[in-house]
PDB file of C-alpha atoms in Angstrom:
ATOM      1  CA  MET A   1     -36.788  40.759 -17.771  1.00  0.00           C
ATOM      2  CA  THR A   2     -33.157  41.750 -18.351  1.00  0.00           C
ATOM      3  CA  ARG A   3     -32.511  42.005 -14.627  1.00  0.00           C
ATOM      4  CA  ARG A   4     -33.222  38.295 -14.228  1.00  0.00           C
ATOM      5  CA  ARG A   5     -30.599  37.395 -16.832  1.00  0.00           C
ATOM      6  CA  GLY A   6     -27.962  39.212 -14.828  1.00  0.00           C
ATOM      7  CA  GLY A   7     -29.055  37.342 -11.722  1.00  0.00           C
ATOM      8  CA  SER A   8     -28.754  33.973 -13.376  1.00  0.00           C
ATOM      9  CA  VAL A   9     -25.285  34.839 -14.749  1.00  0.00           C
ATOM     10  CA  LEU A  10     -24.242  35.775 -11.219  1.00  0.00           C
ATOM     11  CA  GLU A  11     -25.652  32.514  -9.852  1.00  0.00           C
ATOM     12  CA  ILE A  12     -23.767  30.509 -12.480  1.00  0.00           C
ATOM     13  CA  ALA A  13     -20.561  32.453 -11.760  1.00  0.00           C
ATOM     14  CA  LEU A  14     -20.876  31.522  -8.075  1.00  0.00           C
ATOM     15  CA  PHE A  15     -21.891  27.920  -8.699  1.00  0.00           C
ATOM     16  CA  VAL A  16     -19.279  26.877 -11.317  1.00  0.00           C
ATOM     17  CA  PRO A  17     -16.184  27.063  -9.010  1.00  0.00           C
ATOM     18  CA  ILE A  18     -17.969  24.958  -6.390  1.00  0.00           C
ATOM     19  CA  LEU A  19     -18.977  22.403  -9.016  1.00  0.00           C
ATOM     20  CA  VAL A  20     -15.439  22.226 -10.453  1.00  0.00           C
ATOM     21  CA  THR A  21     -13.966  21.805  -6.955  1.00  0.00           C
ATOM     22  CA  LEU A  22     -16.369  18.943  -6.208  1.00  0.00           C
ATOM     23  CA  LEU A  23     -15.603  17.200  -9.502  1.00  0.00           C
ATOM     24  CA  VAL A  24     -11.833  17.514  -9.049  1.00  0.00           C
ATOM     25  CA  GLY A  25     -12.212  16.305  -5.445  1.00  0.00           C
ATOM     26  CA  MET A  26     -14.050  13.186  -6.637  1.00  0.00           C
ATOM     27  CA  VAL A  27     -11.291  12.503  -9.160  1.00  0.00           C
ATOM     28  CA  GLN A  28      -8.655  12.865  -6.409  1.00  0.00           C
ATOM     29  CA  ILE A  29     -10.538  10.479  -4.120  1.00  0.00           C
ATOM     30  CA  GLY A  30     -10.603   7.997  -7.002  1.00  0.00           C
ATOM     31  CA  LYS A  31      -6.857   8.489  -7.505  1.00  0.00           C
ATOM     32  CA  ILE A  32      -6.119   7.860  -3.817  1.00  0.00           C
ATOM     33  CA  THR A  33      -8.318   4.750  -3.834  1.00  0.00           C
ATOM     34  CA  TYR A  34      -6.585   3.459  -6.970  1.00  0.00           C
ATOM     35  CA  VAL A  35      -3.128   3.992  -5.440  1.00  0.00           C
ATOM     36  CA  TYR A  36      -4.199   2.270  -2.203  1.00  0.00           C
ATOM     37  CA  TYR A  37      -5.499  -0.833  -3.984  1.00  0.00           C
ATOM     38  CA  THR A  38      -2.444  -0.906  -6.278  1.00  0.00           C
ATOM     39  CA  LEU A  39      -0.248  -0.857  -3.166  1.00  0.00           C
ATOM     40  CA  ARG A  40      -2.270  -3.661  -1.573  1.00  0.00           C
ATOM     41  CA  LYS A  41      -2.060  -5.762  -4.726  1.00  0.00           C
ATOM     42  CA  THR A  42       1.706  -5.143  -4.895  1.00  0.00           C
ATOM     43  CA  LEU A  43       2.142  -6.198  -1.266  1.00  0.00           C
ATOM     44  CA  TYR A  44      -0.105  -9.224  -1.759  1.00  0.00           C
ATOM     45  CA  THR A  45       1.934 -10.291  -4.794  1.00  0.00           C
ATOM     46  CA  MET A  46       5.103  -9.991  -2.760  1.00  0.00           C
ATOM     47  CA  GLY A  47       3.601 -11.904   0.153  1.00  0.00           C
ATOM     48  CA  ARG A  48       2.398 -14.753  -2.075  1.00  0.00           C
ATOM     49  CA  PHE A  49       5.780 -14.899  -3.815  1.00  0.00           C
ATOM     50  CA  VAL A  50       7.818 -15.109  -0.607  1.00  0.00           C
ATOM     51  CA  ALA A  51       5.328 -17.400   1.184  1.00  0.00           C
ATOM     52  CA  ALA A  52       5.731 -20.039  -1.522  1.00  0.00           C
ATOM     53  CA  GLN A  53       9.550 -20.061  -1.355  1.00  0.00           C
ATOM     54  CA  GLN A  54      11.520 -22.790   0.385  1.00  0.00           C
ATOM     55  CA  GLY A  55      14.147 -22.093   3.065  1.00  0.00           C
ATOM     56  CA  VAL A  56      13.454 -18.391   3.566  1.00  0.00           C
ATOM     57  CA  ASN A  57      15.176 -16.793   6.550  1.00  0.00           C
ATOM     58  CA  PHE A  58      12.780 -14.031   7.592  1.00  0.00           C
ATOM     59  CA  CYS A  59      15.164 -12.903  10.342  1.00  0.00           C
ATOM     60  CA  ASP A  60      17.746 -11.838   7.737  1.00  0.00           C
ATOM     61  CA  ASP A  61      16.840  -8.616   5.899  1.00  0.00           C
ATOM     62  CA  THR A  62      19.259  -9.503   3.096  1.00  0.00           C
ATOM     63  CA  ASP A  63      17.817 -12.978   2.410  1.00  0.00           C
ATOM     64  CA  ALA A  64      17.844 -13.641  -1.343  1.00  0.00           C
ATOM     65  CA  ALA A  65      14.224 -14.852  -1.443  1.00  0.00           C
ATOM     66  CA  VAL A  66      12.937 -11.743   0.349  1.00  0.00           C
ATOM     67  CA  LEU A  67      14.946  -9.428  -1.933  1.00  0.00           C
ATOM     68  CA  ALA A  68      13.712 -11.310  -5.020  1.00  0.00           C
ATOM     69  CA  ALA A  69      10.124 -10.974  -3.758  1.00  0.00           C
ATOM     70  CA  LYS A  70      10.569  -7.223  -3.273  1.00  0.00           C
ATOM     71  CA  ASN A  71      12.000  -6.830  -6.772  1.00  0.00           C
ATOM     72  CA  PHE A  72       9.205  -8.951  -8.230  1.00  0.00           C
ATOM     73  CA  ALA A  73       6.515  -6.912  -6.467  1.00  0.00           C
ATOM     74  CA  LEU A  74       8.039  -3.560  -7.430  1.00  0.00           C
ATOM     75  CA  SER A  75       8.875  -4.234 -11.074  1.00  0.00           C
ATOM     76  CA  GLY A  76       7.379  -7.576 -12.098  1.00  0.00           C
ATOM     77  CA  ILE A  77      10.862  -9.072 -12.542  1.00  0.00           C
ATOM     78  CA  SER A  78      12.410 -11.021  -9.651  1.00  0.00           C
ATOM     79  CA  SER A  79      16.026 -10.994 -10.732  1.00  0.00           C
ATOM     80  CA  ASP A  80      16.577  -7.371 -11.702  1.00  0.00           C
ATOM     81  CA  ASP A  81      16.033  -4.266  -9.581  1.00  0.00           C
ATOM     82  CA  SER A  82      17.068  -1.790 -12.299  1.00  0.00           C
ATOM     83  CA  THR A  83      13.724  -1.751 -14.131  1.00  0.00           C
ATOM     84  CA  ASP A  84      11.156   0.947 -13.523  1.00  0.00           C
ATOM     85  CA  PRO A  85       8.818   0.208 -10.609  1.00  0.00           C
ATOM     86  CA  ILE A  86       5.087  -0.177 -11.124  1.00  0.00           C
ATOM     87  CA  ILE A  87       4.484   2.597  -8.564  1.00  0.00           C
ATOM     88  CA  PRO A  88       7.210   5.182  -9.275  1.00  0.00           C
ATOM     89  CA  THR A  89       7.867   6.452  -5.735  1.00  0.00           C
ATOM     90  CA  LEU A  90       7.645   3.058  -3.995  1.00  0.00           C
ATOM     91  CA  THR A  91      11.031   1.617  -3.020  1.00  0.00           C
ATOM     92  CA  ALA A  92      12.097  -1.702  -1.514  1.00  0.00           C
ATOM     93  CA  ASP A  93      13.259   0.080   1.662  1.00  0.00           C
ATOM     94  CA  MET A  94       9.687   1.185   2.377  1.00  0.00           C
ATOM     95  CA  ILE A  95       8.385  -2.406   2.503  1.00  0.00           C
ATOM     96  CA  SER A  96       8.558  -4.487   5.668  1.00  0.00           C
ATOM     97  CA  VAL A  97       8.294  -8.273   5.811  1.00  0.00           C
ATOM     98  CA  SER A  98       7.523 -10.035   9.097  1.00  0.00           C
ATOM     99  CA  VAL A  99       6.147 -13.399  10.166  1.00  0.00           C
ATOM    100  CA  GLU A 100       3.446 -14.482  12.585  1.00  0.00           C
ATOM    101  CA  ARG A 101       2.403 -17.666  14.363  1.00  0.00           C
ATOM    102  CA  TYR A 102      -0.770 -18.652  16.114  1.00  0.00           C
ATOM    103  CA  ASP A 103      -0.625 -18.050  19.849  1.00  0.00           C
ATOM    104  CA  PRO A 104      -1.594 -21.358  21.510  1.00  0.00           C
ATOM    105  CA  GLU A 105      -3.448 -19.618  24.350  1.00  0.00           C
ATOM    106  CA  SER A 106      -5.501 -17.062  22.448  1.00  0.00           C
ATOM    107  CA  GLY A 107      -5.546 -18.711  19.014  1.00  0.00           C
ATOM    108  CA  LEU A 108      -4.724 -15.365  17.381  1.00  0.00           C
ATOM    109  CA  PRO A 109      -1.720 -14.652  15.158  1.00  0.00           C
ATOM    110  CA  VAL A 110       1.112 -12.855  16.974  1.00  0.00           C
ATOM    111  CA  ALA A 111       4.543 -11.697  15.814  1.00  0.00           C
ATOM    112  CA  CYS A 112       7.108 -14.490  15.718  1.00  0.00           C
ATOM    113  CA  ASP A 113      10.467 -13.539  17.229  1.00  0.00           C
ATOM    114  CA  CYS A 114      13.870 -14.401  15.777  1.00  0.00           C
ATOM    115  CA  SER A 115      15.005 -17.122  18.174  1.00  0.00           C
ATOM    116  CA  VAL A 116      15.393 -20.896  18.367  1.00  0.00           C
ATOM    117  CA  THR A 117      11.867 -21.185  19.761  1.00  0.00           C
ATOM    118  CA  GLY A 118      10.624 -18.597  17.261  1.00  0.00           C
ATOM    119  CA  CYS A 119      10.850 -18.434  13.485  1.00  0.00           C
ATOM    120  CA  ASP A 120      14.619 -18.131  12.960  1.00  0.00           C
ATOM    121  CA  ALA A 121      15.228 -20.848  10.353  1.00  0.00           C
ATOM    122  CA  ALA A 122      19.011 -20.377  10.491  1.00  0.00           C
ATOM    123  CA  ASN A 123      19.063 -21.364  14.194  1.00  0.00           C
ATOM    124  CA  GLY A 124      16.575 -24.221  13.955  1.00  0.00           C
ATOM    125  CA  GLY A 125      13.388 -22.270  14.599  1.00  0.00           C
ATOM    126  CA  GLY A 126      10.045 -23.436  13.295  1.00  0.00           C
ATOM    127  CA  SER A 127       8.030 -22.277  10.313  1.00  0.00           C
ATOM    128  CA  PRO A 128       5.655 -19.339  10.639  1.00  0.00           C
ATOM    129  CA  ASN A 129       1.935 -19.518   9.950  1.00  0.00           C
ATOM    130  CA  PHE A 130       1.688 -16.169   8.151  1.00  0.00           C
ATOM    131  CA  VAL A 131       3.849 -13.735   6.214  1.00  0.00           C
ATOM    132  CA  VAL A 132       2.915 -10.096   6.869  1.00  0.00           C
ATOM    133  CA  VAL A 133       3.935  -7.506   4.286  1.00  0.00           C
ATOM    134  CA  SER A 134       3.343  -3.818   5.029  1.00  0.00           C
ATOM    135  CA  ILE A 135       4.497  -0.258   4.544  1.00  0.00           C
ATOM    136  CA  PRO A 136       4.893   0.733   8.208  1.00  0.00           C
ATOM    137  CA  ASN A 137       5.923   4.365   7.678  1.00  0.00           C
ATOM    138  CA  GLY A 138       3.193   4.944   5.119  1.00  0.00           C
ATOM    139  CA  PHE A 139       3.111   5.883   1.448  1.00  0.00           C
ATOM    140  CA  GLU A 140       2.465   9.579   0.790  1.00  0.00           C
ATOM    141  CA  VAL A 141      -0.183  10.647  -1.683  1.00  0.00           C
ATOM    142  CA  ASP A 142      -0.637  14.359  -2.398  1.00  0.00           C
ATOM    143  CA  PRO A 143      -4.232  15.257  -3.252  1.00  0.00           C
ATOM    144  CA  ARG A 144      -4.482  18.272  -5.556  1.00  0.00           C
ATOM    145  CA  ILE A 145      -7.767  20.125  -5.284  1.00  0.00           C
ATOM    146  CA  PRO A 146      -8.039  23.705  -6.543  1.00  0.00           C
ATOM    147  CA  PHE A 147      -8.635  26.410  -3.929  1.00  0.00           C
ATOM    148  CA  LEU A 148      -7.696  23.990  -1.124  1.00  0.00           C
ATOM    149  CA  THR A 149      -4.348  23.294   0.510  1.00  0.00           C
ATOM    150  CA  LEU A 150      -4.241  19.747   1.830  1.00  0.00           C
ATOM    151  CA  ASN A 151      -1.579  17.803   3.698  1.00  0.00           C
ATOM    152  CA  PRO A 152      -0.274  14.577   2.146  1.00  0.00           C
ATOM    153  CA  ILE A 153      -2.279  11.486   3.007  1.00  0.00           C
ATOM    154  CA  LEU A 154      -0.349   8.508   4.377  1.00  0.00           C
ATOM    155  CA  LEU A 155      -1.558   5.140   3.127  1.00  0.00           C
ATOM    156  CA  ARG A 156      -0.534   2.175   5.289  1.00  0.00           C
ATOM    157  CA  PRO A 157      -1.634  -1.005   3.527  1.00  0.00           C
ATOM    158  CA  MET A 158      -0.891  -4.375   5.133  1.00  0.00           C
ATOM    159  CA  VAL A 159      -1.514  -7.922   3.928  1.00  0.00           C
ATOM    160  CA  ARG A 160      -1.310 -11.251   5.789  1.00  0.00           C
ATOM    161  CA  VAL A 161      -0.665 -14.311   3.614  1.00  0.00           C
ATOM    162  CA  PRO A 162      -0.583 -17.951   4.822  1.00  0.00           C
ATOM    163  CA  TYR A 163       2.938 -19.376   4.711  1.00  0.00           C
ATOM    164  CA  GLY A 164       3.260 -22.423   2.485  1.00  0.00           C
ATOM    165  CA  GLY A 165       7.034 -22.911   2.365  1.00  0.00           C
ATOM    166  CA  THR A 166       9.219 -24.944   4.680  1.00  0.00           C
TER     167      THR A 166
END
């Protein structure tokens, strides 16, 4: 009888590290999913904010409306970039804003170039159909799972919002 108790202690000693690793792994997958959807919601908020503005020049990276949208998405305040961001390691430089128009031949949205025939509002270009906000170089998330060494995971969320400004 006593020999069986030693066997069950050995089985538990082998099983507990595997169980802990699986539980921590599930928590890390939940963390990565939460960060991804927080990033998407942040980008969507920025896209909606800038798509509703009037007279936005998407060909100018320093346009006041685009900078205000980035500040609003990062901190919740459009006029001040000194407050703490919602996602601590996300910066305005990581976010890219571009515009798209429907292609008349294919009917699909394609990137709108910065020209008179494109979407350059400063040179008399037309309005875009969509505002695309993304993190093109990715946002790094480091999963931490005991007994495993993992590389950072790059999240590349992208949102496409209909343009409603003029």
